[in-house]
XYZ file of C-alpha atoms in Angstrom:
774
model
C -0.011 -0.238 -0.013
C 1.285 3.570 -0.962
C 2.328 5.351 2.491
C 2.008 8.864 3.389
C 4.760 10.157 5.601
C 2.743 12.772 7.122
C 0.001 10.226 8.444
C 0.224 9.686 12.220
C -0.294 5.992 12.361
C -0.171 5.907 16.337
C -3.390 8.209 16.066
C -4.672 6.286 13.050
C -4.793 3.056 15.335
C -5.201 4.652 18.649
C -7.064 2.812 21.495
C -9.685 5.501 21.562
C -10.895 4.480 18.093
C -10.461 0.722 18.560
C -12.073 0.199 21.771
C -15.441 1.472 22.978
C -15.878 4.054 25.573
C -17.197 2.725 28.807
C -20.542 4.256 28.421
C -23.733 2.576 30.171
C -26.514 3.741 27.570
C -24.690 5.327 24.574
C -23.601 2.398 22.116
C -26.493 0.172 23.037
C -29.654 -0.912 20.975
C -32.969 0.024 22.718
C -36.024 -0.200 20.970
C -37.531 3.170 19.975
C -40.771 3.682 22.187
C -42.747 4.866 19.162
C -42.017 2.119 17.033
C -45.036 0.012 18.173
C -47.741 2.692 17.351
C -46.173 3.247 13.892
C -45.918 -0.332 12.894
C -49.780 -0.709 14.023
C -51.199 2.250 12.477
C -51.921 4.277 15.693
C -49.298 7.119 14.798
C -51.198 10.387 13.653
C -49.791 12.177 10.820
C -51.032 15.710 9.633
C -53.348 14.244 7.341
C -55.143 12.307 10.112
C -55.792 15.303 12.212
C -59.012 17.115 12.200
C -60.931 19.897 13.661
C -64.725 20.648 14.191
C -66.233 22.858 11.644
C -63.103 22.284 9.127
C -62.729 23.314 5.714
C -60.667 21.957 2.949
C -58.253 23.925 0.749
C -56.751 23.747 -2.551
C -54.376 25.805 -4.667
C -54.770 26.925 -8.328
C -51.467 26.156 -9.985
C -49.947 27.419 -13.144
C -49.961 25.406 -16.375
C -47.159 27.277 -17.757
C -43.380 27.379 -16.914
C -42.939 30.866 -17.528
C -45.890 33.700 -17.894
C -47.053 37.128 -17.127
C -50.180 37.242 -14.927
C -52.544 39.915 -16.910
C -55.422 39.074 -14.504
C -57.037 36.743 -12.119
C -60.960 36.398 -11.998
C -62.028 34.689 -8.902
C -65.885 35.836 -9.302
C -66.978 32.491 -10.384
C -65.254 30.550 -7.503
C -66.650 33.105 -4.768
C -70.279 32.653 -6.171
C -70.528 28.991 -5.546
C -72.379 27.993 -2.310
C -70.173 26.237 -0.044
C -66.981 28.124 -0.913
C -66.145 30.390 1.913
C -62.826 32.242 0.728
C -60.613 32.677 -2.268
C -57.325 34.288 -1.950
C -54.860 35.664 -4.394
C -51.218 37.500 -3.987
C -53.683 40.454 -3.404
C -54.689 39.225 -0.119
C -51.352 39.053 1.112
C -50.024 42.249 2.937
C -48.244 44.703 0.579
C -45.238 44.700 2.921
C -44.634 41.177 2.040
C -44.062 41.858 -1.646
C -41.710 44.684 -0.749
C -38.863 44.125 -3.141
C -35.107 45.135 -1.517
C -33.157 44.529 -4.828
C -29.939 43.995 -2.997
C -31.583 41.551 -0.651
C -34.568 40.203 -2.254
C -34.743 36.895 -0.202
C -38.132 37.661 1.610
C -39.676 38.912 -1.837
C -38.569 35.508 -3.241
C -40.446 33.572 -0.534
C -43.652 35.343 -0.723
C -43.524 34.911 -4.281
C -43.118 31.400 -4.188
C -46.358 30.892 -2.112
C -48.410 32.932 -4.316
C -47.191 34.428 -7.472
C -47.856 38.153 -7.969
C -46.726 39.338 -11.452
C -45.452 36.478 -13.000
C -45.607 32.575 -12.757
C -42.063 31.187 -13.143
C -42.408 27.338 -13.290
C -45.152 24.600 -13.832
C -47.207 24.186 -10.961
C -46.503 27.800 -9.632
C -49.227 28.813 -6.888
C -51.627 31.498 -7.993
C -54.798 31.191 -5.723
C -56.284 29.248 -2.877
C -59.706 28.289 -2.158
C -61.426 27.050 0.874
C -64.756 25.137 0.714
C -66.890 22.659 2.909
C -65.658 19.521 0.678
C -62.518 18.791 -1.393
C -64.904 18.179 -4.457
C -66.203 21.500 -4.163
C -62.881 23.027 -3.813
C -61.889 21.417 -6.991
C -64.814 23.063 -8.719
C -63.908 26.279 -7.212
C -60.386 26.233 -8.840
C -61.625 25.149 -12.202
C -63.829 28.276 -12.138
C -60.920 30.607 -11.541
C -60.132 32.480 -14.721
C -56.336 33.761 -15.556
C -55.359 35.646 -18.286
C -51.554 34.735 -19.166
C -48.973 36.246 -21.518
C -47.116 33.222 -22.023
C -43.403 33.714 -22.242
C -40.394 31.522 -23.424
C -39.016 29.217 -20.360
C -35.247 28.471 -19.871
C -34.570 25.048 -18.034
C -31.133 24.365 -18.589
C -28.548 26.166 -16.622
C -25.753 26.562 -19.149
C -28.676 28.119 -21.282
C -29.747 30.363 -18.773
C -26.407 31.852 -18.498
C -26.186 32.590 -22.150
C -26.799 36.140 -23.679
C -30.184 36.468 -24.764
C -31.732 33.815 -22.744
C -35.270 34.507 -21.165
C -34.644 36.730 -17.955
C -36.906 35.235 -14.865
C -36.388 38.379 -12.748
C -35.661 41.653 -14.229
C -34.146 43.088 -11.243
C -31.772 40.258 -10.319
C -28.081 41.073 -10.559
C -25.105 38.786 -9.994
C -23.275 38.790 -6.714
C -19.894 38.490 -8.537
C -17.422 37.447 -5.967
C -18.611 39.927 -3.493
C -19.582 42.581 -6.066
C -23.052 43.516 -7.682
C -23.242 43.628 -11.155
C -25.528 46.078 -13.180
C -27.077 43.997 -15.789
C -30.170 41.763 -15.746
C -29.289 38.242 -15.319
C -30.345 34.649 -14.380
C -26.687 34.256 -12.686
C -27.577 35.088 -8.998
C -24.116 34.218 -7.436
C -20.712 33.438 -8.594
C -18.530 32.442 -5.674
C -15.002 31.051 -5.562
C -12.190 28.923 -3.399
C -8.637 29.505 -4.735
C -5.469 28.739 -3.074
C -1.825 27.812 -4.122
C -0.547 28.032 -7.598
C -2.800 26.135 -10.090
C -0.693 26.646 -13.371
C 2.246 25.446 -11.542
C 0.451 22.257 -9.956
C -0.724 21.293 -13.492
C 2.665 21.784 -14.805
C 4.214 19.426 -12.277
C 1.639 16.897 -12.892
C 2.223 13.770 -15.187
C -1.270 12.576 -15.471
C -4.113 15.000 -15.912
C -7.932 13.992 -16.310
C -10.557 16.651 -17.318
C -14.143 15.677 -17.524
C -17.698 17.238 -17.674
C -20.866 16.019 -16.314
C -24.344 16.642 -16.196
C -26.935 15.529 -13.297
C -30.863 15.652 -13.423
C -33.214 17.460 -11.004
C -34.456 14.598 -8.542
C -36.877 14.853 -5.767
C -36.367 13.776 -2.181
C -39.257 11.218 -2.831
C -40.828 11.224 0.744
C -43.968 9.142 0.977
C -46.227 11.475 3.076
C -47.270 14.625 0.809
C -47.175 18.208 2.496
C -50.132 18.556 4.710
C -51.290 21.374 6.978
C -54.052 22.407 9.329
C -54.300 26.097 10.473
C -56.791 27.907 12.788
C -56.924 31.589 12.990
C -58.408 33.068 16.307
C -60.602 36.203 16.854
C -57.368 37.630 18.744
C -55.157 37.084 15.634
C -53.346 34.273 16.988
C -52.732 31.553 14.314
C -52.144 27.810 15.396
C -50.553 25.570 12.718
C -50.551 21.921 12.757
C -48.002 20.783 10.179
C -45.801 17.637 8.876
C -42.611 19.924 8.719
C -39.040 19.241 9.792
C -38.729 22.775 11.497
C -41.615 24.215 13.533
C -39.533 27.157 14.071
C -38.529 27.864 10.418
C -42.356 27.610 9.494
C -43.217 30.243 12.059
C -40.526 32.610 11.015
C -41.769 32.298 7.274
C -45.296 32.689 8.007
C -44.431 35.870 10.123
C -42.641 37.412 7.325
C -45.113 36.493 4.783
C -48.212 37.290 6.691
C -46.736 40.235 8.281
C -47.477 38.885 11.707
C -45.255 38.826 15.096
C -43.779 35.584 15.607
C -45.574 35.568 19.278
C -48.991 35.053 17.494
C -48.116 32.091 15.533
C -47.972 28.638 17.260
C -46.659 25.688 15.206
C -46.951 22.166 16.395
C -45.322 19.502 14.298
C -47.045 16.163 13.853
C -45.350 12.932 13.161
C -43.531 13.306 9.722
C -43.820 10.806 6.894
C -40.308 11.729 5.387
C -38.598 14.854 4.558
C -34.846 14.497 3.728
C -34.652 18.138 3.613
C -37.626 19.052 1.651
C -40.038 19.957 4.410
C -38.725 23.153 6.020
C -40.490 25.544 3.345
C -43.900 26.897 4.240
C -45.792 26.315 0.843
C -49.311 25.855 2.050
C -49.328 27.376 5.809
C -49.479 30.794 4.705
C -52.375 30.203 2.072
C -54.174 28.080 4.770
C -53.951 30.903 7.376
C -55.474 33.499 4.959
C -58.248 31.175 3.884
C -58.933 30.519 7.705
C -59.260 33.958 8.507
C -61.260 35.065 5.453
C -63.744 32.183 6.426
C -64.519 33.458 9.674
C -61.740 31.970 11.531
C -62.745 28.238 10.549
C -60.075 25.506 10.514
C -58.670 25.031 6.957
C -56.790 21.807 5.865
C -54.691 21.533 3.012
C -52.824 18.522 1.510
C -51.050 18.328 -1.618
C -51.395 15.699 -4.247
C -48.375 13.709 -5.290
C -48.536 15.557 -8.526
C -48.306 18.721 -6.750
C -45.483 17.717 -4.903
C -43.354 16.616 -7.505
C -44.243 19.637 -9.564
C -44.442 22.474 -7.055
C -42.379 21.703 -3.783
C -38.496 21.996 -3.858
C -36.331 19.172 -5.432
C -32.685 19.308 -5.433
C -30.418 21.085 -8.099
C -29.779 19.968 -11.298
C -26.234 20.616 -12.308
C -23.433 21.096 -15.099
C -20.135 20.197 -13.558
C -16.498 20.179 -14.893
C -13.660 18.698 -12.857
C -9.812 18.661 -13.665
C -7.397 16.785 -11.557
C -3.774 16.293 -11.814
C -1.269 14.011 -10.179
C 2.429 13.157 -10.461
C 3.870 9.550 -10.971
C 3.537 8.600 -7.401
C -0.031 9.533 -7.450
C 0.115 12.737 -5.282
C -2.486 15.285 -6.254
C -0.617 18.373 -7.850
C -3.497 20.522 -8.571
C -7.503 20.281 -8.895
C -9.951 22.790 -10.718
C -13.668 22.536 -10.614
C -16.610 24.534 -12.351
C -20.189 23.989 -10.643
C -23.175 25.168 -12.258
C -26.344 24.487 -10.118
C -29.921 25.181 -11.144
C -31.645 27.069 -8.297
C -35.124 26.539 -9.710
C -37.257 29.812 -9.997
C -35.707 31.860 -7.161
C -32.006 31.998 -6.020
C -30.453 29.610 -3.413
C -28.901 26.558 -5.152
C -26.559 24.738 -2.671
C -23.358 25.676 -4.060
C -21.617 26.499 -0.780
C -21.920 23.034 0.249
C -20.949 21.677 -2.988
C -17.855 23.617 -3.128
C -16.848 22.425 0.353
C -17.111 18.482 -0.817
C -16.549 18.231 -4.540
C -12.840 17.890 -3.563
C -13.133 18.053 0.248
C -11.871 14.314 0.950
C -8.553 15.148 -0.449
C -5.139 17.149 0.566
C -4.867 19.532 -2.497
C -2.313 22.534 -2.286
C -3.266 24.277 -5.566
C -7.048 24.404 -6.127
C -9.576 26.461 -7.688
C -13.240 26.120 -7.399
C -15.844 28.152 -9.180
C -19.347 28.028 -8.337
C -22.780 29.386 -10.258
C -26.231 29.640 -8.565
C -28.635 30.209 -11.774
C -32.184 30.643 -11.899
C -34.343 28.656 -14.411
C -38.039 27.922 -14.895
C -38.232 25.080 -12.378
C -39.392 24.949 -8.826
C -37.416 26.501 -6.359
C -34.940 24.139 -4.981
C -34.646 22.895 -1.493
C -32.376 20.679 0.570
C -32.134 17.072 -0.089
C -29.751 14.812 2.329
C -26.179 16.429 1.955
C -27.470 19.102 -0.410
C -25.673 19.636 -3.502
C -23.028 16.978 -2.589
C -23.992 13.704 -4.411
C -24.000 15.381 -7.956
C -20.443 17.217 -7.112
C -18.672 13.989 -5.485
C -20.025 11.952 -8.629
C -18.050 14.144 -10.775
C -14.962 14.381 -8.722
C -14.968 10.586 -7.788
C -15.363 9.233 -11.422
C -12.261 11.718 -12.212
C -10.405 10.241 -9.440
C -11.261 6.668 -10.698
C -9.824 7.407 -14.290
C -6.880 9.093 -12.869
C -6.428 6.047 -10.671
C -6.664 3.664 -13.927
C -4.062 5.919 -15.908
C -1.807 5.829 -12.819
C -2.044 2.013 -12.689
C -2.852 2.558 -8.868
C -5.156 0.850 -6.699
C -8.024 2.971 -5.831
C -7.843 2.837 -2.159
C -4.302 3.383 -2.037
C -4.522 6.553 -3.931
C -7.050 7.557 -1.177
C -4.632 6.450 1.576
C -2.029 8.838 -0.131
C -4.021 11.688 -0.819
C -6.705 11.717 1.720
C -7.404 14.474 4.256
C -6.795 14.342 7.853
C -6.526 16.489 10.780
C -4.608 19.631 10.214
C -5.274 19.724 6.447
C -7.088 22.618 4.977
C -10.418 22.180 3.672
C -11.453 23.711 0.476
C -12.406 27.059 1.964
C -9.088 27.084 4.115
C -10.112 26.285 7.305
C -8.220 23.375 9.491
C -9.845 19.944 9.675
C -9.861 19.073 13.427
C -9.759 15.215 14.094
C -11.664 13.422 11.295
C -11.783 9.795 10.256
C -11.546 9.642 6.369
C -8.389 7.627 6.475
C -9.969 5.376 9.135
C -12.690 4.359 6.606
C -10.473 4.081 3.622
C -8.348 1.424 5.772
C -11.708 -0.216 6.942
C -12.841 -0.444 3.326
C -9.193 -1.768 2.243
C -9.514 -4.605 4.680
C -13.147 -5.380 4.416
C -13.950 -8.843 2.893
C -16.091 -7.425 0.362
C -13.026 -5.451 -1.115
C -10.539 -8.565 -0.608
C -12.886 -11.048 -2.255
C -12.650 -11.777 -5.986
C -15.267 -10.281 -8.251
C -18.205 -12.743 -8.694
C -18.339 -13.891 -12.580
C -21.574 -12.267 -14.397
C -24.064 -14.820 -15.273
C -24.113 -15.932 -19.236
C -24.149 -12.845 -21.211
C -23.677 -10.698 -18.560
C -20.621 -8.891 -17.048
C -19.649 -7.922 -13.275
C -17.809 -5.109 -12.174
C -16.510 -3.465 -8.538
C -16.387 0.579 -7.821
C -15.367 2.355 -4.980
C -15.843 6.153 -4.381
C -15.421 8.226 -1.403
C -16.852 11.445 -0.097
C -17.551 13.696 2.704
C -20.082 16.174 4.327
C -19.305 19.088 6.618
C -22.564 18.445 8.927
C -24.563 21.004 10.534
C -24.643 22.503 13.885
C -27.401 25.508 14.361
C -29.194 26.572 17.461
C -31.089 23.993 20.064
C -33.184 24.365 22.921
C -34.186 21.903 25.790
C -36.429 21.568 28.473
C -36.573 18.991 31.599
C -38.337 18.129 34.669
C -37.175 15.924 37.407
C -40.120 14.376 39.440
C -39.840 12.746 42.953
C -39.262 9.234 41.393
C -36.364 10.121 39.781
C -38.070 10.109 36.503
C -37.074 12.840 33.856
C -39.357 14.413 31.479
C -37.614 15.897 28.574
C -38.975 18.233 25.638
C -36.672 19.514 22.968
C -37.538 21.725 19.833
C -35.973 19.143 17.265
C -38.647 17.328 15.160
C -38.180 13.504 15.378
C -37.653 12.060 11.853
C -35.443 9.238 12.618
C -35.694 8.297 16.132
C -33.821 11.425 17.796
C -36.417 11.398 20.467
C -34.497 8.055 21.537
C -30.997 9.160 20.951
C -31.456 12.364 23.034
C -32.866 10.516 25.724
C -30.020 8.171 25.768
C -27.546 11.128 25.964
C -29.594 12.589 28.930
C -29.589 9.340 30.795
C -26.001 9.026 30.086
C -25.330 12.306 31.531
C -27.602 11.751 34.803
C -26.497 8.212 35.158
C -29.916 7.027 35.267
C -31.677 4.141 33.367
C -33.095 5.073 29.927
C -36.297 4.002 30.792
C -36.557 6.790 33.517
C -36.251 9.474 30.706
C -39.263 10.302 28.739
C -38.850 12.670 25.623
C -41.269 14.786 23.428
C -41.244 17.277 20.748
C -42.347 20.460 22.171
C -44.138 23.265 19.841
C -43.094 26.535 19.073
C -44.692 27.821 22.595
C -43.278 25.182 24.729
C -39.321 25.280 24.137
C -36.894 28.006 22.971
C -36.001 28.600 19.607
C -34.660 25.507 17.656
C -33.400 24.940 14.110
C -35.133 22.420 12.040
C -34.320 18.887 11.923
C -31.564 19.263 9.034
C -27.851 19.061 8.246
C -27.459 15.929 10.314
C -27.226 18.351 13.309
C -29.942 16.911 15.591
C -27.912 14.181 17.823
C -25.094 16.712 17.832
C -26.722 20.122 18.566
C -29.390 19.216 20.416
C -27.338 16.499 22.072
C -25.135 19.244 23.338
C -28.305 21.097 24.793
C -29.450 18.040 26.406
C -25.998 17.306 27.961
C -26.109 21.017 29.241
C -29.309 20.330 30.850
C -28.163 17.422 32.448
C -25.334 18.986 34.171
C -27.542 21.971 34.911
C -29.915 19.346 36.682
C -27.377 17.801 38.434
C -25.687 21.058 39.921
C -29.332 22.007 40.918
C -29.671 18.492 42.908
C -26.347 19.119 44.317
C -27.244 22.612 45.706
C -30.513 21.390 46.852
C -29.034 18.095 48.407
C -26.648 20.183 50.523
C -29.499 22.151 52.043
C -31.400 19.012 52.839
C -28.567 17.134 54.296
C -27.220 20.396 55.886
C -23.912 19.950 54.753
C -21.252 22.235 52.690
C -22.039 22.176 49.035
C -18.372 20.851 48.601
C -19.525 17.970 50.623
C -21.746 16.782 47.809
C -20.276 14.832 45.120
C -21.940 13.378 41.955
C -20.215 10.477 39.910
C -21.755 7.712 37.527
C -25.179 8.294 38.602
C -24.447 8.376 42.399
C -24.453 10.989 44.974
C -21.734 11.042 47.906
C -22.895 13.128 50.558
C -20.722 13.462 53.575
C -18.994 10.464 52.834
C -22.305 8.528 52.235
C -23.426 6.925 49.027
C -26.919 7.670 47.747
C -28.823 6.680 44.528
C -29.936 9.186 42.211
C -33.967 8.232 42.935
C -33.152 8.883 46.769
C -31.671 12.310 46.246
C -34.346 13.337 44.036
C -37.145 12.041 46.384
C -35.770 13.700 49.409
C -34.980 17.146 47.879
C -38.161 17.393 46.211
C -40.374 16.269 48.934
C -38.790 19.152 50.696
C -39.356 21.904 48.279
C -40.415 22.393 44.579
C -39.915 20.313 41.344
C -36.553 20.695 39.759
C -36.691 21.681 36.169
C -34.238 23.267 33.849
C -34.063 24.719 30.341
C -31.007 25.166 28.038
C -30.447 26.874 24.719
C -27.212 26.412 23.016
C -25.497 27.060 19.493
C -22.628 24.806 19.511
C -19.777 24.851 17.005
C -17.444 22.188 15.730
C -20.041 19.855 14.107
C -17.132 17.720 12.734
C -17.195 16.521 9.300
C -18.487 12.749 8.115
C -16.300 10.913 5.784
C -16.699 7.528 4.279
C -15.885 4.959 1.384
C -18.185 2.510 -0.625
C -17.803 -0.350 -2.465
C -20.298 -1.810 -4.824
C -20.494 -4.652 -7.165
C -22.583 -4.558 -10.487
C -23.624 -7.051 -13.104
C -24.279 -5.311 -16.593
C -25.934 -6.376 -19.532
C -23.994 -4.869 -22.370
C -26.676 -5.587 -24.851
C -29.458 -3.663 -23.019
C -27.531 -1.507 -20.451
C -29.484 -3.178 -17.887
C -27.493 -3.069 -14.322
C -28.093 -5.128 -11.293
C -26.558 -4.192 -8.147
C -24.995 -7.362 -6.404
C -23.676 -6.190 -3.170
C -23.076 -2.988 -1.113
C -20.797 -1.999 1.538
C -20.969 1.626 3.248
C -18.099 2.489 5.518
C -18.632 5.753 7.382
C -16.771 7.613 10.140
C -20.000 8.372 12.548
C -17.987 9.912 15.639
C -19.649 7.896 18.276
C -22.851 5.884 17.314
C -25.056 6.726 20.102
C -27.644 4.070 18.947
C -25.941 1.746 16.402
C -28.944 0.255 14.702
C -30.347 3.686 13.996
C -27.110 4.716 12.614
C -27.186 1.658 10.112
C -30.561 2.385 9.458
C -29.531 5.992 8.450
C -26.669 4.808 6.236
C -28.629 2.072 4.582
C -31.644 4.467 3.683
C -29.351 7.180 2.365
C -27.511 4.524 -0.017
C -30.959 3.527 -1.421
C -31.683 7.070 -2.350
C -28.283 7.465 -3.701
C -29.068 4.269 -5.908
C -31.944 6.085 -7.130
C -30.102 9.491 -7.703
C -27.750 7.473 -9.852
C -29.610 5.024 -11.577
C -33.458 6.185 -12.291
C -34.808 9.393 -10.705
C -35.072 12.478 -12.796
C -37.587 15.303 -13.628
C -38.781 15.001 -17.132
C -39.869 18.327 -18.911
C -41.014 19.174 -22.429
C -39.757 21.996 -24.330
C -42.534 24.308 -23.173
C -41.659 23.249 -19.386
C -44.394 20.944 -18.517
C -43.458 18.295 -16.069
C -44.075 15.114 -17.707
C -43.629 12.451 -14.614
C -45.664 13.770 -11.780
C -46.129 10.414 -10.093
C -44.100 7.721 -8.747
C -45.159 5.432 -11.758
C -42.918 7.579 -14.048
C -40.660 9.181 -11.430
C -39.136 5.833 -10.646
C -37.813 5.653 -6.821
C -35.958 2.524 -6.080
C -37.880 -0.271 -4.770
C -36.802 -3.461 -2.991
C -35.940 -5.211 -6.299
C -33.284 -2.401 -6.925
C -31.571 -1.995 -3.715
C -28.890 -5.176 -2.673
C -28.415 -5.741 0.887
C -26.396 -2.819 2.193
C -23.826 -3.507 4.790
C -23.138 -0.685 7.007
C -19.594 -0.520 8.473
C -19.532 2.007 11.604
C -16.212 3.429 12.043
C -15.858 5.715 15.309
C -13.716 8.456 15.179
C -14.768 10.570 18.293
C -15.638 14.304 17.444
C -13.593 16.696 19.442
C -16.209 19.199 19.273
C -18.855 17.092 21.138
C -18.747 15.775 25.118
C -19.684 12.055 23.528
C -17.856 12.311 20.499
C -20.878 12.691 18.195
C -20.526 13.422 14.602
C -24.007 13.592 12.183
C -24.628 10.542 10.378
C -27.932 10.988 8.704
C -27.042 12.618 5.175
C -23.570 11.462 4.136
C -24.221 7.978 2.744
C -26.044 9.409 -0.136
C -23.275 11.108 -1.401
C -20.936 8.144 -2.936
C -23.351 5.875 -4.424
C -23.711 7.472 -7.972
C -19.731 7.608 -8.374
C -19.313 4.308 -6.762
C -21.895 2.635 -9.141
C -20.687 4.484 -12.281
C -17.118 3.155 -11.471
C -18.432 -0.221 -11.027
C -20.231 -0.112 -14.311
C -16.974 1.083 -16.233
C -15.182 -1.601 -14.467
C -17.470 -3.951 -15.822
C -17.700 -2.994 -19.599
C -15.150 -0.369 -20.058
C -17.651 2.765 -20.638
C -17.612 5.747 -18.592
C -20.876 7.453 -17.843
C -20.975 11.128 -17.176
C -24.658 11.922 -16.574
C -27.024 11.167 -14.035
C -29.190 9.045 -13.939
C -27.323 6.119 -15.644
C -30.598 4.958 -17.267
C -30.153 1.637 -19.516
C -30.445 3.715 -22.658
C -27.613 6.007 -21.519
C -25.358 2.982 -20.567
C -26.051 1.184 -23.803
C -25.037 4.399 -25.511
C -21.775 4.574 -23.513
C -20.881 1.157 -24.428
C -21.597 1.709 -28.105
C -19.497 4.633 -27.999
C -16.392 3.204 -26.163
C -16.838 0.316 -29.004
C -16.645 3.115 -31.549
C -20.104 2.566 -32.780
C -21.803 5.900 -32.240
C -21.439 9.144 -29.782
C -22.352 8.657 -26.482
C -25.363 10.588 -24.927
C -24.182 13.678 -23.063
């Protein structure tokens, strides 16, 4: 194996990585308390919730991808008996549509909820109705007359940047490396990372590979459509029940759009049937609030159809990417450059920042240039999707790395061992990495039976191949709050502001139980609404177990401090004589159980409660390496995945079972991104695949058994070494599969998804039969 002299072998194999910490609760695999209700159908989601005298809301959506709104006539809908309200952009406060041309973010949010002057994508919301039944609401929508001036759409990011392209926003100007340009444009932002001497680095390289890539728009594919119920009250308060990933983010957006103080909006999260980053934005909630108020403060429930979800909620960004990497004969990277052009949808905000961080973030590169472009096109506004911007970026980089290794005649994992980032190396933005575990994942993959096993031969007429890919994700931190109450029997009630998407009520309970030294069953966790707990950022960025875990840890310390102080008074000793260790109190030399102290101090005083709000730093990056075996039919381009191994540094696995599930689920979505999922538009901008029959997410037949290999390199930025785990494993699959296909048939794929048609075209191109599809 190629060696890297600067690698600290002692740190790489240190006992803290090999041996488990002696935790009592953390690292175990208890059942999630909510699982029984979920598998028996007792769990209530937003669509299951109703109120007396409830109305049903529906949204009129644009049939055009780009058009000016000349007029909207709602008289026909308003005249229907049983229709209680019709709303358009005219019903929103004028201040909501105030345009600050230098910072138009608020204006864009409002326009995405209800179009004002133009519709900017197929499915763009124009009006909302409330009626006594869904059938009547549908009739009302059909009675609304809209006069459009249809405009030419632009759907492709490269075309949108060309001179003469249709302009979506006449006032939009480019933020060009921090300077605002003065010409109308579809390019919202040009950002750049640069260091070293790129020309000198490429001159020193003996092997250089440069390729261009295209990736399609894909959706998060959650099973539960967006749904909300809103009740307006006489005093101006709004109560919102929503299947959201972030109650406080919904409150903030509603307050901004409706021009209502935050304190008058209460958002209650229901159980969420999948989100993956796509359920932070308020699509229906502001419209339902307007309809409720206009209907005499009757509750209004709104639920999207699957077609609406795909056409009008935020998918991830399509992209056009160019990557160039050069290495010397020993395999060391001398220089690298990347150009990323991301489709933001109708309003700016493509995830170029994270894409710039990860595209080359797994490697130590001294000479580097990364340019990224945030471009508006006539598609729905993009939103986060599990490690936003990363899967497409890493697909491009890792395919180039694979080709570079081939030209060097170098083992793929040896190349990563030689060039992989470690503690003290610079991230693409110039910051230094703290302790990270990329090299540990490479080592674990290198030693795994999957990598060491011979490639299984293909069945008659089929060929097999093996691919590897690595990647990274910086993880999020943000703000989190938690509240706890201690009862006389020693049990603890925990309320956090983090919506539970994947078992975080349990993982947070585990961290609090570990801190207090109490049995896990003595901690009961719940998700609080915006009136019950302090501000908490949404469940995104793999931040919850890390950041809200920090809040829970500080909360535990606060409860212990209060108990010690109260115990000193109850036992009439100095505070210094009260010691807490491993769940027990030592008071004046005598040992007492946690429950004994809780019972005594609470019986002689009030209940003990505490609240904490934190904004921690040091989330720590996640790294990993994936291995996949495929079988390809070279006559049809059909691919079958045979075996998949995902290796990931998770810091400390609070609940290994949940961690493995997150890794496996993310791999499944990465397979869909790589193999089958894409938005298909016609030339007029109409979305053609508006259901799961045509927008093809993977099924159990498409996903092989996924072995999740947990590597634990504790994060120094967390008291229990936690790193985020939920997003990373979506990042390597497209590249790993592309590299495996090449290994099987000798044809490179540069476009996602890698459909059988594209694979067959690539095979024919490699054989010299005809050009490959771009």
